[in-house]
């Protein structure tokens, strides 16, 4: 029996991609995470990892007799390292593909406009509107949640304060929390829930003294917490080039959230491009002394929740 709720990392690096022998084990692509939940495909962020996911989706499509690709794509924000893969996402060029795309409005600009800028001539020869796939793009607000019903590709948008839960079996729910811990207009943190299990995706967020209480509440009891951990404590506190206020966390900040929220597993994410495999393995070992169920997010790592 195939998994009903699983995730796979396609890009785990922050800032810019770093291919080469020093990153071969953990990976050098920028953020992209794939989630499958009750037959629905959910993609978190569109860094360079999206390119490899796209190629794999085309392979799966051929193996499935040409079944159209449908996916919900969620952007945490539209900084460059989270959109680098969009122009090279092969399924977007296939007319039968359909994508429901959501993200935050930033700098008074809708997410659709931000994505259009990522492939604007003369920087790229094809414009976003030239892609042959169907794309439904919409800003998402913190008061809204997405509901994915069985056998229904299009997500239902519901206001969490005005509309109660749906009385439907096997529904997949996506909730959003806005974090203000990233310059200049914050990021979205997502929680994907299915059958009493949940995955929380919290990239590009900086910790607070005493822990991020809103994120702790949002993540409570999650099976998996994917949390930004770009800087070591020494880098974060460097007296020459302090990383405070840069919008990224340390492993200790991520662990503080994981412990307080009583999550089952923590995956450190958005690795700094200057950290090679050896450095990251050392970071993982030190983190496990504080929270044993801490692991590095690595490209190709496949985790079954249910």
Tab-separated table of C-alpha atoms in Angstrom:
chain	number	residue	atom	x	y	z
A	1	UNK	CA	0.000	0.000	0.000
A	2	UNK	CA	1.412	3.393	-0.983
A	3	UNK	CA	1.939	6.150	1.551
A	4	UNK	CA	-0.980	8.516	2.085
A	5	UNK	CA	1.033	11.315	3.700
A	6	UNK	CA	4.692	11.803	2.912
A	7	UNK	CA	7.286	14.455	2.124
A	8	UNK	CA	10.477	14.646	0.113
A	9	UNK	CA	13.198	17.280	0.111
A	10	UNK	CA	14.317	18.524	-3.322
A	11	UNK	CA	16.197	21.660	-2.211
A	12	UNK	CA	17.477	22.420	1.290
A	13	UNK	CA	20.047	25.194	0.800
A	14	UNK	CA	19.594	28.884	1.529
A	15	UNK	CA	20.595	32.049	-0.340
A	16	UNK	CA	22.075	30.545	-3.522
A	17	UNK	CA	22.793	27.085	-4.951
A	18	UNK	CA	26.166	25.490	-4.228
A	19	UNK	CA	26.807	22.414	-6.388
A	20	UNK	CA	30.054	20.521	-5.983
A	21	UNK	CA	31.842	17.754	-4.087
A	22	UNK	CA	31.512	19.540	-0.746
A	23	UNK	CA	27.705	19.437	-0.794
A	24	UNK	CA	27.057	16.099	-2.477
A	25	UNK	CA	25.588	14.384	0.596
A	26	UNK	CA	23.282	17.111	1.923
A	27	UNK	CA	22.641	18.894	-1.367
A	28	UNK	CA	23.217	22.315	-2.857
A	29	UNK	CA	19.838	23.287	-4.345
A	30	UNK	CA	17.722	26.081	-2.917
A	31	UNK	CA	14.378	25.429	-1.164
A	32	UNK	CA	11.758	23.072	-2.528
A	33	UNK	CA	9.767	20.449	-0.621
A	34	UNK	CA	7.232	18.017	-2.057
A	35	UNK	CA	4.308	16.729	0.001
A	36	UNK	CA	1.826	14.069	-1.035
A	37	UNK	CA	-1.366	13.904	1.025
A	38	UNK	CA	-4.299	11.660	0.106
A	39	UNK	CA	-3.440	11.858	-3.583
A	40	UNK	CA	-2.845	15.621	-3.609
A	41	UNK	CA	0.510	17.082	-4.621
A	42	UNK	CA	1.673	20.088	-2.599
A	43	UNK	CA	4.900	21.945	-3.424
A	44	UNK	CA	6.526	24.269	-0.913
A	45	UNK	CA	8.678	26.990	-2.527
A	46	UNK	CA	10.290	27.126	-5.955
A	47	UNK	CA	14.063	27.260	-5.485
A	48	UNK	CA	16.375	25.332	-7.798
A	49	UNK	CA	15.172	22.085	-6.233
A	50	UNK	CA	11.930	22.687	-8.159
A	51	UNK	CA	13.772	21.985	-11.416
A	52	UNK	CA	14.585	18.420	-10.374
A	53	UNK	CA	11.125	17.864	-8.929
A	54	UNK	CA	9.627	19.040	-12.222
A	55	UNK	CA	11.722	16.590	-14.221
A	56	UNK	CA	10.655	13.788	-11.904
A	57	UNK	CA	6.985	14.750	-12.243
A	58	UNK	CA	7.297	14.474	-16.017
A	59	UNK	CA	8.865	11.023	-15.597
A	60	UNK	CA	5.964	9.967	-13.359
A	61	UNK	CA	3.484	11.362	-15.865
A	62	UNK	CA	4.929	9.178	-18.621
A	63	UNK	CA	4.793	6.132	-16.360
A	64	UNK	CA	1.150	6.909	-15.494
A	65	UNK	CA	0.014	6.962	-19.109
A	66	UNK	CA	0.100	10.732	-19.496
A	67	UNK	CA	-2.137	11.589	-16.539
A	68	UNK	CA	-2.184	15.421	-16.183
A	69	UNK	CA	-0.087	17.013	-13.460
A	70	UNK	CA	-2.060	18.948	-10.837
A	71	UNK	CA	-0.417	20.626	-7.849
A	72	UNK	CA	-0.867	23.253	-5.170
A	73	UNK	CA	2.254	25.441	-4.982
A	74	UNK	CA	2.832	27.482	-1.819
A	75	UNK	CA	5.471	30.202	-1.627
A	76	UNK	CA	6.776	31.226	1.776
A	77	UNK	CA	7.874	34.485	0.140
A	78	UNK	CA	9.271	35.543	-3.204
A	79	UNK	CA	12.929	36.263	-2.467
A	80	UNK	CA	15.169	35.070	-5.279
A	81	UNK	CA	16.343	31.813	-3.704
A	82	UNK	CA	12.721	30.683	-3.368
A	83	UNK	CA	11.750	31.389	-6.988
A	84	UNK	CA	14.945	30.509	-8.909
A	85	UNK	CA	13.504	27.257	-10.218
A	86	UNK	CA	10.238	28.647	-11.596
A	87	UNK	CA	11.496	29.466	-15.131
A	88	UNK	CA	12.904	25.920	-15.482
A	89	UNK	CA	9.933	23.979	-14.067
A	90	UNK	CA	9.186	21.669	-17.005
A	91	UNK	CA	5.549	20.801	-16.087
A	92	UNK	CA	4.672	24.493	-16.386
A	93	UNK	CA	5.308	24.222	-20.144
A	94	UNK	CA	2.857	21.320	-20.583
A	95	UNK	CA	-0.679	22.438	-21.593
A	96	UNK	CA	-2.440	19.725	-19.560
A	97	UNK	CA	-0.784	20.785	-16.283
A	98	UNK	CA	-2.756	22.795	-13.719
A	99	UNK	CA	-1.240	24.663	-10.774
A	100	UNK	CA	-2.982	26.445	-7.910
A	101	UNK	CA	-0.404	28.933	-6.667
A	102	UNK	CA	-0.563	30.826	-3.378
A	103	UNK	CA	1.735	33.104	-1.423
A	104	UNK	CA	1.957	36.359	0.504
A	105	UNK	CA	1.502	39.820	-0.901
A	106	UNK	CA	4.841	41.585	-0.466
A	107	UNK	CA	5.843	45.218	-0.962
A	108	UNK	CA	2.269	45.947	-2.094
A	109	UNK	CA	2.827	43.505	-4.960
A	110	UNK	CA	0.634	40.490	-5.641
A	111	UNK	CA	2.332	37.101	-5.746
A	112	UNK	CA	1.524	36.801	-9.445
A	113	UNK	CA	3.439	40.000	-10.195
A	114	UNK	CA	6.386	38.861	-8.096
A	115	UNK	CA	6.571	35.575	-10.011
A	116	UNK	CA	6.284	37.422	-13.318
A	117	UNK	CA	9.379	39.412	-12.372
A	118	UNK	CA	11.321	36.174	-11.905
A	119	UNK	CA	11.269	35.575	-15.669
A	120	UNK	CA	11.001	39.028	-17.155
A	121	UNK	CA	12.881	39.773	-20.412
A	122	UNK	CA	15.693	40.616	-21.006
A	123	UNK	CA	16.697	38.445	-18.028
A	124	UNK	CA	14.821	35.451	-19.437
A	125	UNK	CA	13.544	34.828	-22.985
A	126	UNK	CA	10.067	33.623	-21.983
A	127	UNK	CA	7.523	35.490	-19.876
A	128	UNK	CA	5.374	33.870	-17.201
A	129	UNK	CA	2.242	34.397	-19.298
A	130	UNK	CA	3.829	32.439	-22.154
A	131	UNK	CA	3.829	29.206	-20.156
A	132	UNK	CA	1.310	26.778	-21.622
A	133	UNK	CA	0.035	25.307	-18.343
A	134	UNK	CA	-3.039	26.577	-16.541
A	135	UNK	CA	-2.114	28.616	-13.479
A	136	UNK	CA	-4.558	29.963	-10.902
A	137	UNK	CA	-2.568	32.420	-8.787
A	138	UNK	CA	-3.925	34.112	-5.674
A	139	UNK	CA	-2.615	35.963	-2.646
A	140	UNK	CA	-3.291	34.057	0.556
A	141	UNK	CA	-4.157	35.747	3.825
A	142	UNK	CA	-3.384	34.618	7.357
A	143	UNK	CA	-7.088	34.365	8.161
A	144	UNK	CA	-7.578	31.826	5.384
A	145	UNK	CA	-7.004	28.100	5.132
A	146	UNK	CA	-6.981	25.772	2.140
A	147	UNK	CA	-8.976	22.539	2.112
A	148	UNK	CA	-8.201	19.760	-0.363
A	149	UNK	CA	-11.097	17.356	-0.757
A	150	UNK	CA	-10.782	13.785	-2.053
A	151	UNK	CA	-10.768	13.530	-5.855
A	152	UNK	CA	-11.069	17.316	-6.167
A	153	UNK	CA	-7.870	19.025	-7.415
A	154	UNK	CA	-8.993	22.611	-6.836
A	155	UNK	CA	-8.490	23.747	-3.220
A	156	UNK	CA	-11.340	25.301	-1.284
A	157	UNK	CA	-10.494	28.576	0.483
A	158	UNK	CA	-12.150	29.159	3.841
A	159	UNK	CA	-11.957	31.962	6.413
A	160	UNK	CA	-10.869	30.388	9.710
A	161	UNK	CA	-12.863	32.907	11.776
A	162	UNK	CA	-16.139	32.918	9.843
A	163	UNK	CA	-16.395	29.401	8.452
A	164	UNK	CA	-16.239	26.265	10.570
A	165	UNK	CA	-14.518	22.982	9.719
A	166	UNK	CA	-15.864	20.912	6.868
A	167	UNK	CA	-17.671	17.698	7.720
A	168	UNK	CA	-15.787	15.710	5.090
A	169	UNK	CA	-13.707	12.574	5.543
A	170	UNK	CA	-10.082	12.497	4.393
A	171	UNK	CA	-9.745	16.244	3.887
A	172	UNK	CA	-6.260	17.786	3.721
A	173	UNK	CA	-6.017	21.160	5.439
A	174	UNK	CA	-3.373	23.856	4.913
A	175	UNK	CA	-3.064	26.653	7.473
A	176	UNK	CA	-0.846	29.716	7.285
A	177	UNK	CA	0.986	31.778	9.898
A	178	UNK	CA	2.743	35.015	9.041
A	179	UNK	CA	6.173	35.328	10.627
A	180	UNK	CA	7.652	38.782	11.039
A	181	UNK	CA	11.133	37.386	11.624
A	182	UNK	CA	12.440	37.971	8.072
A	183	UNK	CA	13.199	41.269	6.308
A	184	UNK	CA	11.389	43.221	5.120
A	185	UNK	CA	7.790	42.037	5.078
A	186	UNK	CA	8.017	38.638	6.741
A	187	UNK	CA	7.257	35.186	5.390
A	188	UNK	CA	4.476	32.623	5.481
A	189	UNK	CA	4.784	29.462	7.530
A	190	UNK	CA	2.568	26.582	6.451
A	191	UNK	CA	1.013	23.638	8.275
A	192	UNK	CA	-0.315	20.719	6.258
A	193	UNK	CA	-2.633	18.440	8.247
A	194	UNK	CA	-4.182	15.102	7.392
A	195	UNK	CA	-5.902	12.516	9.605
A	196	UNK	CA	-4.584	13.994	12.838
A	197	UNK	CA	-0.990	14.284	11.576
A	198	UNK	CA	0.809	17.442	10.492
A	199	UNK	CA	3.914	18.879	8.836
A	200	UNK	CA	5.027	22.461	9.580
A	201	UNK	CA	7.260	24.321	7.135
A	202	UNK	CA	9.009	27.284	8.787
A	203	UNK	CA	11.811	28.573	6.603
A	204	UNK	CA	13.445	32.024	6.626
A	205	UNK	CA	12.371	32.933	10.133
A	206	UNK	CA	14.475	34.273	12.996
A	207	UNK	CA	13.932	33.213	16.589
A	208	UNK	CA	12.906	35.364	19.516
A	209	UNK	CA	14.001	35.501	23.154
A	210	UNK	CA	11.973	32.870	24.953
A	211	UNK	CA	11.009	31.226	21.665
A	212	UNK	CA	8.561	32.237	18.970
A	213	UNK	CA	5.338	31.731	20.955
A	214	UNK	CA	3.046	32.013	17.914
A	215	UNK	CA	5.072	29.452	15.993
A	216	UNK	CA	5.203	27.165	19.025
A	217	UNK	CA	1.416	27.196	19.276
A	218	UNK	CA	1.056	26.758	15.514
A	219	UNK	CA	3.422	23.750	15.521
A	220	UNK	CA	2.140	22.039	18.657
A	221	UNK	CA	2.277	18.266	18.376
A	222	UNK	CA	3.406	18.238	14.733
A	223	UNK	CA	4.896	15.038	13.359
A	224	UNK	CA	7.524	17.025	11.451
A	225	UNK	CA	8.809	20.569	11.934
A	226	UNK	CA	11.005	21.873	9.108
A	227	UNK	CA	12.733	24.911	10.582
A	228	UNK	CA	15.291	27.408	9.311
A	229	UNK	CA	18.719	26.900	10.923
A	230	UNK	CA	21.063	28.784	8.603
A	231	UNK	CA	23.604	30.112	11.089
A	232	UNK	CA	25.635	28.600	13.880
A	233	UNK	CA	25.498	30.372	17.223
A	234	UNK	CA	29.000	31.768	16.608
A	235	UNK	CA	28.010	33.145	13.193
A	236	UNK	CA	24.819	34.647	14.542
A	237	UNK	CA	26.706	36.458	17.321
A	238	UNK	CA	29.817	37.341	15.305
A	239	UNK	CA	31.030	40.728	16.628
A	240	UNK	CA	32.371	41.752	13.206
A	241	UNK	CA	29.471	40.668	10.954
A	242	UNK	CA	26.567	39.872	13.258
A	243	UNK	CA	23.705	37.951	11.638
A	244	UNK	CA	21.111	39.283	14.046
A	245	UNK	CA	18.201	40.742	12.144
A	246	UNK	CA	19.066	38.908	8.922
A	247	UNK	CA	15.929	36.781	9.196
A	248	UNK	CA	17.413	33.356	9.861
A	249	UNK	CA	17.720	31.100	12.871
A	250	UNK	CA	20.307	28.958	14.603
A	251	UNK	CA	19.792	25.271	15.415
A	252	UNK	CA	19.285	26.292	19.027
A	253	UNK	CA	16.377	28.552	18.052
A	254	UNK	CA	14.807	25.757	16.027
A	255	UNK	CA	15.245	23.300	18.912
A	256	UNK	CA	13.635	25.748	21.349
A	257	UNK	CA	10.503	25.753	19.181
A	258	UNK	CA	10.560	21.981	18.697
A	259	UNK	CA	10.866	21.261	22.400
A	260	UNK	CA	8.206	23.745	23.491
A	261	UNK	CA	5.805	22.575	20.764
A	262	UNK	CA	6.511	18.906	21.539
A	263	UNK	CA	6.994	17.997	17.907
A	264	UNK	CA	8.070	14.464	17.050
A	265	UNK	CA	10.877	15.272	14.603
A	266	UNK	CA	12.816	18.416	13.732
A	267	UNK	CA	14.545	18.902	10.373
A	268	UNK	CA	17.106	21.700	10.142
A	269	UNK	CA	16.634	23.577	6.857
A	270	UNK	CA	17.900	26.452	4.683
A	271	UNK	CA	21.556	25.522	5.200
A	272	UNK	CA	24.072	28.293	4.720
A	273	UNK	CA	25.897	28.071	1.359
A	274	UNK	CA	29.248	28.284	3.170
A	275	UNK	CA	28.511	25.119	5.189
A	276	UNK	CA	29.832	21.992	3.499
A	277	UNK	CA	28.690	18.454	4.341
A	278	UNK	CA	31.260	17.994	7.082
A	279	UNK	CA	30.207	21.229	8.806
A	280	UNK	CA	26.538	20.297	8.590
A	281	UNK	CA	27.145	16.812	10.027
A	282	UNK	CA	28.865	18.470	12.983
A	283	UNK	CA	25.919	20.835	13.424
A	284	UNK	CA	23.529	17.868	13.357
A	285	UNK	CA	25.542	15.966	15.981
A	286	UNK	CA	25.613	18.962	18.330
A	287	UNK	CA	21.894	19.598	17.842
A	288	UNK	CA	21.044	15.983	18.683
A	289	UNK	CA	22.636	16.450	22.107
A	290	UNK	CA	19.902	19.001	22.845
A	291	UNK	CA	17.013	17.355	20.972
A	292	UNK	CA	17.742	13.771	19.881
A	293	UNK	CA	15.104	13.738	17.120
A	294	UNK	CA	16.879	16.485	15.175
A	295	UNK	CA	18.043	15.763	11.638
A	296	UNK	CA	19.476	17.604	8.661
A	297	UNK	CA	17.088	18.174	5.789
A	298	UNK	CA	18.860	16.498	2.861
A	299	UNK	CA	18.030	16.367	-0.817
A	300	UNK	CA	16.300	13.120	-1.689
A	301	UNK	CA	15.268	12.364	1.896
A	302	UNK	CA	11.809	10.793	1.775
A	303	UNK	CA	9.728	10.713	4.973
A	304	UNK	CA	6.502	8.764	5.364
A	305	UNK	CA	4.100	10.174	7.947
A	306	UNK	CA	1.110	7.918	7.276
